[in-house]
mmCIF file of N, CA and C in Angstrom:
data_model
loop_
_atom_site.group_PDB
_atom_site.id
_atom_site.type_symbol
_atom_site.label_atom_id
_atom_site.label_comp_id
_atom_site.label_asym_id
_atom_site.label_seq_id
_atom_site.Cartn_x
_atom_site.Cartn_y
_atom_site.Cartn_z
ATOM 1 N N MET A 1 89.251 92.291 88.906
ATOM 2 C CA MET A 1 89.999 92.479 87.696
ATOM 3 C C MET A 1 89.332 91.646 86.608
ATOM 4 N N GLU A 2 89.147 92.253 85.478
ATOM 5 C CA GLU A 2 88.518 91.575 84.341
ATOM 6 C C GLU A 2 89.480 90.577 83.707
ATOM 7 N N ASN A 3 88.941 89.579 83.028
ATOM 8 C CA ASN A 3 89.762 88.613 82.321
ATOM 9 C C ASN A 3 90.206 89.128 80.957
ATOM 10 N N CYS A 4 89.648 90.243 80.520
ATOM 11 C CA CYS A 4 90.009 90.809 79.228
ATOM 12 C C CYS A 4 91.450 91.292 79.262
ATOM 13 N N GLU A 5 92.094 91.249 78.094
ATOM 14 C CA GLU A 5 93.472 91.705 78.027
ATOM 15 C C GLU A 5 93.660 92.644 76.859
ATOM 16 N N LYS A 6 94.619 93.529 76.998
ATOM 17 C CA LYS A 6 95.035 94.409 75.920
ATOM 18 C C LYS A 6 96.545 94.441 75.981
ATOM 19 N N ASN A 7 97.184 94.224 74.862
ATOM 20 C CA ASN A 7 98.645 94.183 74.818
ATOM 21 C C ASN A 7 99.193 93.130 75.782
ATOM 22 N N GLY A 8 98.450 92.045 75.975
ATOM 23 C CA GLY A 8 98.914 90.967 76.829
ATOM 24 C C GLY A 8 98.780 91.230 78.318
ATOM 25 N N LYS A 9 98.153 92.342 78.699
ATOM 26 C CA LYS A 9 98.004 92.673 80.118
ATOM 27 C C LYS A 9 96.524 92.745 80.464
ATOM 28 N N PRO A 10 96.142 92.182 81.617
ATOM 29 C CA PRO A 10 94.723 92.224 81.999
ATOM 30 C C PRO A 10 94.260 93.637 82.316
ATOM 31 N N TYR A 11 93.030 93.912 81.949
ATOM 32 C CA TYR A 11 92.416 95.188 82.310
ATOM 33 C C TYR A 11 92.204 95.225 83.818
ATOM 34 N N VAL A 12 92.308 96.367 84.404
ATOM 35 C CA VAL A 12 91.934 96.575 85.792
ATOM 36 C C VAL A 12 90.776 97.554 85.759
ATOM 37 N N VAL A 13 89.632 97.141 86.291
ATOM 38 C CA VAL A 13 88.414 97.933 86.222
ATOM 39 C C VAL A 13 88.075 98.485 87.602
ATOM 40 N N ILE A 14 87.759 99.756 87.668
ATOM 41 C CA ILE A 14 87.311 100.366 88.917
ATOM 42 C C ILE A 14 85.844 99.993 89.097
ATOM 43 N N ALA A 15 85.559 99.192 90.107
ATOM 44 C CA ALA A 15 84.205 98.706 90.333
ATOM 45 C C ALA A 15 83.390 99.645 91.217
ATOM 46 N N GLY A 16 84.046 100.500 91.965
ATOM 47 C CA GLY A 16 83.325 101.421 92.836
ATOM 48 C C GLY A 16 84.235 102.513 93.343
ATOM 49 N N PHE A 17 83.653 103.629 93.668
ATOM 50 C CA PHE A 17 84.402 104.736 94.259
ATOM 51 C C PHE A 17 83.471 105.525 95.155
ATOM 52 N N GLY A 18 84.034 106.304 96.030
ATOM 53 C CA GLY A 18 83.234 107.132 96.922
ATOM 54 C C GLY A 18 83.935 108.445 97.180
ATOM 55 N N GLN A 19 83.168 109.398 97.647
ATOM 56 C CA GLN A 19 83.715 110.732 97.914
ATOM 57 C C GLN A 19 82.899 111.374 99.013
ATOM 58 N N ALA A 20 83.572 111.965 99.973
ATOM 59 C CA ALA A 20 82.872 112.630 101.071
ATOM 60 C C ALA A 20 83.790 113.680 101.687
ATOM 61 N N THR A 21 83.195 114.599 102.397
ATOM 62 C CA THR A 21 83.961 115.611 103.120
ATOM 63 C C THR A 21 83.454 115.664 104.559
ATOM 64 N N ASP A 22 84.251 116.284 105.399
ATOM 65 C CA ASP A 22 83.906 116.427 106.804
ATOM 66 C C ASP A 22 84.408 117.783 107.263
ATOM 67 N N THR A 23 84.137 118.134 108.466
ATOM 68 C CA THR A 23 84.641 119.375 109.043
ATOM 69 C C THR A 23 86.161 119.353 108.982
ATOM 70 N N GLN A 24 86.752 120.384 108.385
ATOM 71 C CA GLN A 24 88.193 120.418 108.181
ATOM 72 C C GLN A 24 88.968 120.545 109.491
ATOM 73 N N THR A 25 88.554 121.456 110.339
ATOM 74 C CA THR A 25 89.277 121.720 111.577
ATOM 75 C C THR A 25 88.946 120.659 112.618
ATOM 76 N N LEU A 26 89.971 119.948 113.055
ATOM 77 C CA LEU A 26 89.753 118.874 114.022
ATOM 78 C C LEU A 26 89.092 119.367 115.293
ATOM 79 N N ALA A 27 89.445 120.552 115.742
ATOM 80 C CA ALA A 27 88.884 121.097 116.981
ATOM 81 C C ALA A 27 87.378 121.313 116.884
ATOM 82 N N GLU A 28 86.864 121.450 115.689
ATOM 83 C CA GLU A 28 85.430 121.670 115.490
ATOM 84 C C GLU A 28 84.645 120.377 115.331
ATOM 85 N N ARG A 29 85.328 119.266 115.270
ATOM 86 C CA ARG A 29 84.650 117.978 115.121
ATOM 87 C C ARG A 29 84.166 117.492 116.483
ATOM 88 N N GLU A 30 83.043 116.799 116.471
ATOM 89 C CA GLU A 30 82.520 116.199 117.704
ATOM 90 C C GLU A 30 83.544 115.234 118.294
ATOM 91 N N ASP A 31 84.146 114.411 117.435
ATOM 92 C CA ASP A 31 85.186 113.472 117.841
ATOM 93 C C ASP A 31 86.328 113.606 116.828
ATOM 94 N N PRO A 32 87.450 114.209 117.219
ATOM 95 C CA PRO A 32 88.526 114.437 116.255
ATOM 96 C C PRO A 32 89.168 113.161 115.707
ATOM 97 N N THR A 33 88.919 112.030 116.345
ATOM 98 C CA THR A 33 89.481 110.764 115.851
ATOM 99 C C THR A 33 88.544 110.041 114.896
ATOM 100 N N ASP A 34 87.351 110.582 114.704
ATOM 101 C CA ASP A 34 86.377 109.952 113.809
ATOM 102 C C ASP A 34 86.536 110.538 112.410
ATOM 103 N N LEU A 35 86.944 109.704 111.464
ATOM 104 C CA LEU A 35 87.133 110.137 110.083
ATOM 105 C C LEU A 35 85.867 109.823 109.282
ATOM 106 N N LYS A 36 84.825 110.615 109.526
ATOM 107 C CA LYS A 36 83.522 110.363 108.895
ATOM 108 C C LYS A 36 83.609 110.326 107.377
ATOM 109 N N ALA A 37 84.401 111.225 106.794
ATOM 110 C CA ALA A 37 84.506 111.270 105.340
ATOM 111 C C ALA A 37 85.098 109.972 104.791
ATOM 112 N N VAL A 38 86.075 109.414 105.472
ATOM 113 C CA VAL A 38 86.677 108.149 105.037
ATOM 114 C C VAL A 38 85.638 107.035 105.108
ATOM 115 N N THR A 39 84.913 106.979 106.212
ATOM 116 C CA THR A 39 83.883 105.948 106.378
ATOM 117 C C THR A 39 82.812 106.069 105.304
ATOM 118 N N LEU A 40 82.313 107.278 105.075
ATOM 119 C CA LEU A 40 81.263 107.485 104.064
ATOM 120 C C LEU A 40 81.756 107.150 102.659
ATOM 121 N N ALA A 41 82.945 107.609 102.307
ATOM 122 C CA ALA A 41 83.485 107.322 100.973
ATOM 123 C C ALA A 41 83.674 105.817 100.782
ATOM 124 N N ALA A 42 84.178 105.144 101.802
ATOM 125 C CA ALA A 42 84.363 103.689 101.711
ATOM 126 C C ALA A 42 83.017 102.984 101.560
ATOM 127 N N GLN A 43 82.028 103.407 102.330
ATOM 128 C CA GLN A 43 80.695 102.801 102.224
ATOM 129 C C GLN A 43 80.125 102.982 100.819
ATOM 130 N N GLN A 44 80.302 104.163 100.247
ATOM 131 C CA GLN A 44 79.823 104.424 98.886
ATOM 132 C C GLN A 44 80.525 103.509 97.880
ATOM 133 N N ALA A 45 81.854 103.415 98.002
ATOM 134 C CA ALA A 45 82.627 102.588 97.073
ATOM 135 C C ALA A 45 82.230 101.114 97.191
ATOM 136 N N PHE A 46 82.114 100.621 98.409
ATOM 137 C CA PHE A 46 81.720 99.220 98.603
ATOM 138 C C PHE A 46 80.313 98.968 98.059
ATOM 139 N N ALA A 47 79.392 99.900 98.289
ATOM 140 C CA ALA A 47 78.023 99.730 97.791
ATOM 141 C C ALA A 47 78.001 99.708 96.263
ATOM 142 N N MET A 48 78.722 100.635 95.637
ATOM 143 C CA MET A 48 78.749 100.689 94.177
ATOM 144 C C MET A 48 79.345 99.407 93.596
ATOM 145 N N ALA A 49 80.380 98.905 94.235
ATOM 146 C CA ALA A 49 81.049 97.701 93.752
ATOM 147 C C ALA A 49 80.342 96.415 94.183
ATOM 148 N N LYS A 50 79.344 96.564 95.047
ATOM 149 C CA LYS A 50 78.634 95.407 95.609
ATOM 150 C C LYS A 50 79.621 94.474 96.328
ATOM 151 N N LEU A 51 80.489 95.101 97.125
ATOM 152 C CA LEU A 51 81.499 94.383 97.898
ATOM 153 C C LEU A 51 81.455 94.848 99.348
ATOM 154 N N LYS A 52 82.184 94.152 100.198
ATOM 155 C CA LYS A 52 82.344 94.560 101.594
ATOM 156 C C LYS A 52 83.836 94.523 101.917
ATOM 157 N N PRO A 53 84.267 95.120 103.021
ATOM 158 C CA PRO A 53 85.699 95.150 103.326
ATOM 159 C C PRO A 53 86.375 93.784 103.276
ATOM 160 N N SER A 54 85.693 92.750 103.715
ATOM 161 C CA SER A 54 86.308 91.417 103.725
ATOM 162 C C SER A 54 86.480 90.831 102.324
ATOM 163 N N ASP A 55 85.919 91.484 101.306
ATOM 164 C CA ASP A 55 86.125 91.041 99.928
ATOM 165 C C ASP A 55 87.424 91.600 99.334
ATOM 166 N N ILE A 56 88.014 92.556 100.002
ATOM 167 C CA ILE A 56 89.207 93.236 99.502
ATOM 168 C C ILE A 56 90.449 92.517 100.000
ATOM 169 N N ASN A 57 91.434 92.319 99.113
ATOM 170 C CA ASN A 57 92.662 91.651 99.547
ATOM 171 C C ASN A 57 93.929 92.443 99.227
ATOM 172 N N VAL A 58 93.781 93.679 98.788
ATOM 173 C CA VAL A 58 94.923 94.557 98.568
ATOM 174 C C VAL A 58 94.412 95.994 98.606
ATOM 175 N N ALA A 59 95.192 96.900 99.198
ATOM 176 C CA ALA A 59 94.736 98.292 99.291
ATOM 177 C C ALA A 59 95.912 99.249 99.377
ATOM 178 N N GLU A 60 95.707 100.409 98.800
ATOM 179 C CA GLU A 60 96.612 101.550 98.947
ATOM 180 C C GLU A 60 95.771 102.632 99.613
ATOM 181 N N LEU A 61 96.099 102.972 100.849
ATOM 182 C CA LEU A 61 95.374 103.997 101.584
ATOM 183 C C LEU A 61 96.166 105.295 101.591
ATOM 184 N N HIS A 62 95.485 106.415 101.654
ATOM 185 C CA HIS A 62 96.138 107.724 101.690
ATOM 186 C C HIS A 62 96.829 107.882 103.037
ATOM 187 N N ASP A 63 98.145 107.861 103.025
ATOM 188 C CA ASP A 63 98.894 107.900 104.290
ATOM 189 C C ASP A 63 99.884 109.070 104.321
ATOM 190 N N ALA A 64 99.377 110.268 104.116
ATOM 191 C CA ALA A 64 100.240 111.451 104.149
ATOM 192 C C ALA A 64 100.939 111.581 105.503
ATOM 193 N N PHE A 65 100.352 111.012 106.520
ATOM 194 C CA PHE A 65 100.928 110.968 107.860
ATOM 195 C C PHE A 65 100.795 109.526 108.336
ATOM 196 N N THR A 66 101.737 109.046 109.101
ATOM 197 C CA THR A 66 101.751 107.646 109.537
ATOM 198 C C THR A 66 100.426 107.238 110.165
ATOM 199 N N ILE A 67 99.867 108.092 110.977
ATOM 200 C CA ILE A 67 98.623 107.760 111.679
ATOM 201 C C ILE A 67 97.461 107.525 110.719
ATOM 202 N N LEU A 68 97.514 108.136 109.534
ATOM 203 C CA LEU A 68 96.379 108.001 108.614
ATOM 204 C C LEU A 68 96.174 106.579 108.116
ATOM 205 N N GLU A 69 97.240 105.867 107.790
ATOM 206 C CA GLU A 69 97.045 104.484 107.353
ATOM 207 C C GLU A 69 96.376 103.673 108.449
ATOM 208 N N ILE A 70 96.786 103.903 109.681
ATOM 209 C CA ILE A 70 96.201 103.183 110.817
ATOM 210 C C ILE A 70 94.728 103.539 110.974
ATOM 211 N N ALA A 71 94.433 104.835 111.042
ATOM 212 C CA ALA A 71 93.048 105.271 111.243
ATOM 213 C C ALA A 71 92.167 104.879 110.063
ATOM 214 N N GLU A 72 92.669 105.059 108.853
ATOM 215 C CA GLU A 72 91.862 104.731 107.674
ATOM 216 C C GLU A 72 91.616 103.234 107.566
ATOM 217 N N SER A 73 92.589 102.410 107.971
ATOM 218 C CA SER A 73 92.383 100.962 107.909
ATOM 219 C C SER A 73 91.221 100.545 108.801
ATOM 220 N N GLU A 74 90.994 101.299 109.863
ATOM 221 C CA GLU A 74 89.852 101.036 110.748
ATOM 222 C C GLU A 74 88.560 101.602 110.156
ATOM 223 N N HIS A 75 88.631 102.821 109.625
ATOM 224 C CA HIS A 75 87.419 103.483 109.143
ATOM 225 C C HIS A 75 86.867 102.893 107.842
ATOM 226 N N VAL A 76 87.705 102.200 107.063
ATOM 227 C CA VAL A 76 87.170 101.532 105.875
ATOM 228 C C VAL A 76 86.683 100.121 106.198
ATOM 229 N N GLY A 77 86.987 99.647 107.417
ATOM 230 C CA GLY A 77 86.461 98.355 107.848
ATOM 231 C C GLY A 77 87.438 97.193 107.792
ATOM 232 N N PHE A 78 88.731 97.466 107.598
ATOM 233 C CA PHE A 78 89.706 96.375 107.586
ATOM 234 C C PHE A 78 90.015 95.885 108.993
ATOM 235 N N PHE A 79 89.944 96.788 109.969
ATOM 236 C CA PHE A 79 90.154 96.451 111.377
ATOM 237 C C PHE A 79 89.093 97.134 112.213
ATOM 238 N N LYS A 80 88.813 96.586 113.387
ATOM 239 C CA LYS A 80 87.932 97.250 114.341
ATOM 240 C C LYS A 80 88.657 98.470 114.902
ATOM 241 N N LYS A 81 87.888 99.458 115.341
ATOM 242 C CA LYS A 81 88.490 100.668 115.888
ATOM 243 C C LYS A 81 89.401 100.303 117.067
ATOM 244 N N GLY A 82 90.615 100.844 117.029
ATOM 245 C CA GLY A 82 91.597 100.575 118.062
ATOM 246 C C GLY A 82 92.539 99.428 117.740
ATOM 247 N N GLU A 83 92.276 98.669 116.667
ATOM 248 C CA GLU A 83 93.115 97.524 116.322
ATOM 249 C C GLU A 83 94.085 97.792 115.176
ATOM 250 N N GLY A 84 93.880 98.865 114.415
ATOM 251 C CA GLY A 84 94.741 99.161 113.266
ATOM 252 C C GLY A 84 96.180 99.431 113.653
ATOM 253 N N GLY A 85 96.388 100.193 114.713
ATOM 254 C CA GLY A 85 97.740 100.500 115.165
ATOM 255 C C GLY A 85 98.470 99.279 115.657
ATOM 256 N N LYS A 86 97.770 98.461 116.442
ATOM 257 C CA LYS A 86 98.377 97.228 116.955
ATOM 258 C C LYS A 86 98.775 96.319 115.795
ATOM 259 N N ALA A 87 97.923 96.244 114.792
ATOM 260 C CA ALA A 87 98.215 95.405 113.628
ATOM 261 C C ALA A 87 99.413 95.950 112.860
ATOM 262 N N ALA A 88 99.476 97.276 112.697
ATOM 263 C CA ALA A 88 100.602 97.882 111.972
ATOM 264 C C ALA A 88 101.918 97.627 112.690
ATOM 265 N N VAL A 89 101.937 97.792 114.002
ATOM 266 C CA VAL A 89 103.155 97.564 114.783
ATOM 267 C C VAL A 89 103.588 96.097 114.689
ATOM 268 N N ALA A 90 102.624 95.199 114.706
ATOM 269 C CA ALA A 90 102.928 93.769 114.646
ATOM 270 C C ALA A 90 103.187 93.291 113.216
ATOM 271 N N GLY A 91 103.019 94.189 112.235
ATOM 272 C CA GLY A 91 103.216 93.801 110.840
ATOM 273 C C GLY A 91 102.121 92.902 110.319
ATOM 274 N N LYS A 92 100.935 93.009 110.923
ATOM 275 C CA LYS A 92 99.815 92.149 110.525
ATOM 276 C C LYS A 92 98.928 92.858 109.514
ATOM 277 N N ASN A 93 98.297 92.073 108.682
ATOM 278 C CA ASN A 93 97.349 92.554 107.683
ATOM 279 C C ASN A 93 95.947 92.210 108.159
ATOM 280 N N PRO A 94 94.946 92.731 107.468
ATOM 281 C CA PRO A 94 93.611 92.221 107.764
ATOM 282 C C PRO A 94 93.663 90.694 107.648
ATOM 283 N N PRO A 95 92.950 89.983 108.495
ATOM 284 C CA PRO A 95 93.110 88.528 108.571
ATOM 285 C C PRO A 95 92.790 87.765 107.294
ATOM 286 N N TRP A 96 92.099 88.373 106.360
ATOM 287 C CA TRP A 96 91.698 87.641 105.164
ATOM 288 C C TRP A 96 92.624 87.887 103.976
ATOM 289 N N TRP A 97 93.740 88.604 104.127
ATOM 290 C CA TRP A 97 94.639 88.792 102.984
ATOM 291 C C TRP A 97 96.094 88.614 103.345
ATOM 292 N N ALA A 98 96.935 88.450 102.317
ATOM 293 C CA ALA A 98 98.347 88.129 102.534
ATOM 294 C C ALA A 98 99.254 89.360 102.527
ATOM 295 N N ASP A 99 99.058 90.274 101.597
ATOM 296 C CA ASP A 99 99.956 91.421 101.462
ATOM 297 C C ASP A 99 99.580 92.534 102.428
ATOM 298 N N PRO A 100 100.571 93.312 102.872
ATOM 299 C CA PRO A 100 100.268 94.425 103.770
ATOM 300 C C PRO A 100 99.557 95.561 103.034
ATOM 301 N N ILE A 101 98.932 96.425 103.782
ATOM 302 C CA ILE A 101 98.356 97.641 103.221
ATOM 303 C C ILE A 101 99.520 98.486 102.726
ATOM 304 N N ASN A 102 99.340 99.157 101.602
ATOM 305 C CA ASN A 102 100.360 100.035 101.017
ATOM 306 C C ASN A 102 101.679 99.292 100.782
ATOM 307 N N VAL A 103 101.606 98.226 99.994
ATOM 308 C CA VAL A 103 102.803 97.462 99.629
ATOM 309 C C VAL A 103 103.853 98.399 99.040
ATOM 310 N N SER A 104 103.411 99.432 98.352
ATOM 311 C CA SER A 104 104.321 100.367 97.690
ATOM 312 C C SER A 104 105.150 101.184 98.676
ATOM 313 N N GLY A 105 104.737 101.210 99.913
ATOM 314 C CA GLY A 105 105.378 102.083 100.898
ATOM 315 C C GLY A 105 104.536 103.314 101.157
ATOM 316 N N GLY A 106 103.506 103.491 100.359
ATOM 317 C CA GLY A 106 102.589 104.611 100.557
ATOM 318 C C GLY A 106 103.139 105.944 100.087
ATOM 319 N N LEU A 107 102.413 106.983 100.417
ATOM 320 C CA LEU A 107 102.759 108.330 99.967
ATOM 321 C C LEU A 107 104.094 108.796 100.523
ATOM 322 N N LYS A 108 104.352 108.489 101.780
ATOM 323 C CA LYS A 108 105.586 108.946 102.414
ATOM 324 C C LYS A 108 106.820 108.352 101.728
ATOM 325 N N ALA A 109 106.703 107.164 101.158
ATOM 326 C CA ALA A 109 107.840 106.545 100.481
ATOM 327 C C ALA A 109 108.230 107.320 99.223
ATOM 328 N N ARG A 110 107.343 108.174 98.761
ATOM 329 C CA ARG A 110 107.603 108.982 97.561
ATOM 330 C C ARG A 110 107.806 110.455 97.900
ATOM 331 N N GLY A 111 107.812 110.789 99.166
ATOM 332 C CA GLY A 111 107.967 112.180 99.552
ATOM 333 C C GLY A 111 106.676 112.967 99.483
ATOM 334 N N HIS A 112 105.571 112.313 99.155
ATOM 335 C CA HIS A 112 104.231 112.898 99.067
ATOM 336 C C HIS A 112 104.173 114.171 98.221
ATOM 337 N N PRO A 113 104.547 114.077 96.932
ATOM 338 C CA PRO A 113 104.379 115.236 96.063
ATOM 339 C C PRO A 113 102.884 115.440 95.798
ATOM 340 N N VAL A 114 102.342 116.530 96.259
ATOM 341 C CA VAL A 114 100.905 116.780 96.148
ATOM 342 C C VAL A 114 100.486 116.699 94.681
ATOM 343 N N GLY A 115 99.420 115.982 94.428
ATOM 344 C CA GLY A 115 98.920 115.790 93.069
ATOM 345 C C GLY A 115 99.432 114.505 92.463
ATOM 346 N N GLY A 116 100.712 114.243 92.616
ATOM 347 C CA GLY A 116 101.307 113.043 92.037
ATOM 348 C C GLY A 116 101.045 111.791 92.840
ATOM 349 N N THR A 117 100.731 111.945 94.114
ATOM 350 C CA THR A 117 100.595 110.770 94.966
ATOM 351 C C THR A 117 99.377 109.923 94.606
ATOM 352 N N GLY A 118 98.279 110.553 94.268
ATOM 353 C CA GLY A 118 97.090 109.792 93.886
ATOM 354 C C GLY A 118 97.331 108.978 92.630
ATOM 355 N N VAL A 119 98.003 109.587 91.657
ATOM 356 C CA VAL A 119 98.334 108.880 90.417
ATOM 357 C C VAL A 119 99.269 107.717 90.729
ATOM 358 N N ALA A 120 100.265 107.958 91.581
ATOM 359 C CA ALA A 120 101.207 106.897 91.942
ATOM 360 C C ALA A 120 100.482 105.728 92.605
ATOM 361 N N GLN A 121 99.505 106.024 93.464
ATOM 362 C CA GLN A 121 98.784 104.933 94.127
ATOM 363 C C GLN A 121 97.942 104.140 93.133
ATOM 364 N N ILE A 122 97.384 104.806 92.135
ATOM 365 C CA ILE A 122 96.627 104.091 91.107
ATOM 366 C C ILE A 122 97.553 103.159 90.338
ATOM 367 N N VAL A 123 98.709 103.667 89.945
ATOM 368 C CA VAL A 123 99.685 102.839 89.230
ATOM 369 C C VAL A 123 100.100 101.658 90.105
ATOM 370 N N ASP A 124 100.381 101.914 91.375
ATOM 371 C CA ASP A 124 100.795 100.841 92.280
ATOM 372 C C ASP A 124 99.733 99.764 92.414
ATOM 373 N N ILE A 125 98.476 100.163 92.547
ATOM 374 C CA ILE A 125 97.434 99.156 92.735
ATOM 375 C C ILE A 125 97.241 98.331 91.458
ATOM 376 N N VAL A 126 97.379 98.978 90.298
ATOM 377 C CA VAL A 126 97.309 98.235 89.034
ATOM 378 C C VAL A 126 98.456 97.235 88.966
ATOM 379 N N TRP A 127 99.665 97.658 89.302
ATOM 380 C CA TRP A 127 100.810 96.741 89.301
ATOM 381 C C TRP A 127 100.576 95.585 90.267
ATOM 382 N N GLN A 128 100.006 95.892 91.445
ATOM 383 C CA GLN A 128 99.750 94.826 92.419
ATOM 384 C C GLN A 128 98.740 93.828 91.874
ATOM 385 N N LEU A 129 97.668 94.333 91.282
ATOM 386 C CA LEU A 129 96.623 93.445 90.769
ATOM 387 C C LEU A 129 97.112 92.606 89.597
ATOM 388 N N ARG A 130 98.043 93.135 88.838
ATOM 389 C CA ARG A 130 98.616 92.396 87.707
ATOM 390 C C ARG A 130 99.837 91.577 88.113
ATOM 391 N N HIS A 131 100.238 91.648 89.372
ATOM 392 C CA HIS A 131 101.439 90.961 89.858
ATOM 393 C C HIS A 131 102.678 91.441 89.102
ATOM 394 N N GLU A 132 102.778 92.760 88.909
ATOM 395 C CA GLU A 132 103.877 93.370 88.170
ATOM 396 C C GLU A 132 104.663 94.391 89.003
ATOM 397 N N LEU A 133 104.594 94.313 90.301
ATOM 398 C CA LEU A 133 105.304 95.292 91.118
ATOM 399 C C LEU A 133 106.796 95.279 90.815
ATOM 400 N N PRO A 134 107.381 96.462 90.600
ATOM 401 C CA PRO A 134 108.834 96.510 90.438
ATOM 402 C C PRO A 134 109.514 95.968 91.694
ATOM 403 N N GLU A 135 110.697 95.451 91.547
ATOM 404 C CA GLU A 135 111.416 94.809 92.658
ATOM 405 C C GLU A 135 111.549 95.726 93.874
ATOM 406 N N ASN A 136 111.775 97.034 93.656
ATOM 407 C CA ASN A 136 111.946 97.949 94.792
ATOM 408 C C ASN A 136 110.639 98.276 95.506
ATOM 409 N N ASP A 137 109.490 97.852 94.979
ATOM 410 C CA ASP A 137 108.199 98.086 95.611
ATOM 411 C C ASP A 137 107.675 96.850 96.341
ATOM 412 N N ARG A 138 108.467 95.827 96.500
ATOM 413 C CA ARG A 138 107.980 94.598 97.157
ATOM 414 C C ARG A 138 108.413 94.549 98.574
#
């Protein structure tokens, strides 16, 4: 987050992003549990931002289904493969940060309105970075 401010609020700057696709049909994938597109997009974003997973201390992951937050937390590098679910059940975060993944409650907390969920996650992450989360999102 930049130190610059506008209207008394700090700017939040996107330092990196990534985009990738994979075989849509799980049955056609070599390993249906391998989310190659998530891994590639995360690698691109980290490279562009000149960061690594351990540099991140807050995240909103696409969790249209409960399993996705778990799998994505592993594929972006927050947990080793097989440890994301155990961490979620135990209420644990990646060891280097304090707040849980998807502090907002994620997409499911909003009913996952297609199209609106991505915008909502951007707003949530900005609020988190500015320490402005509404009381019902904490």
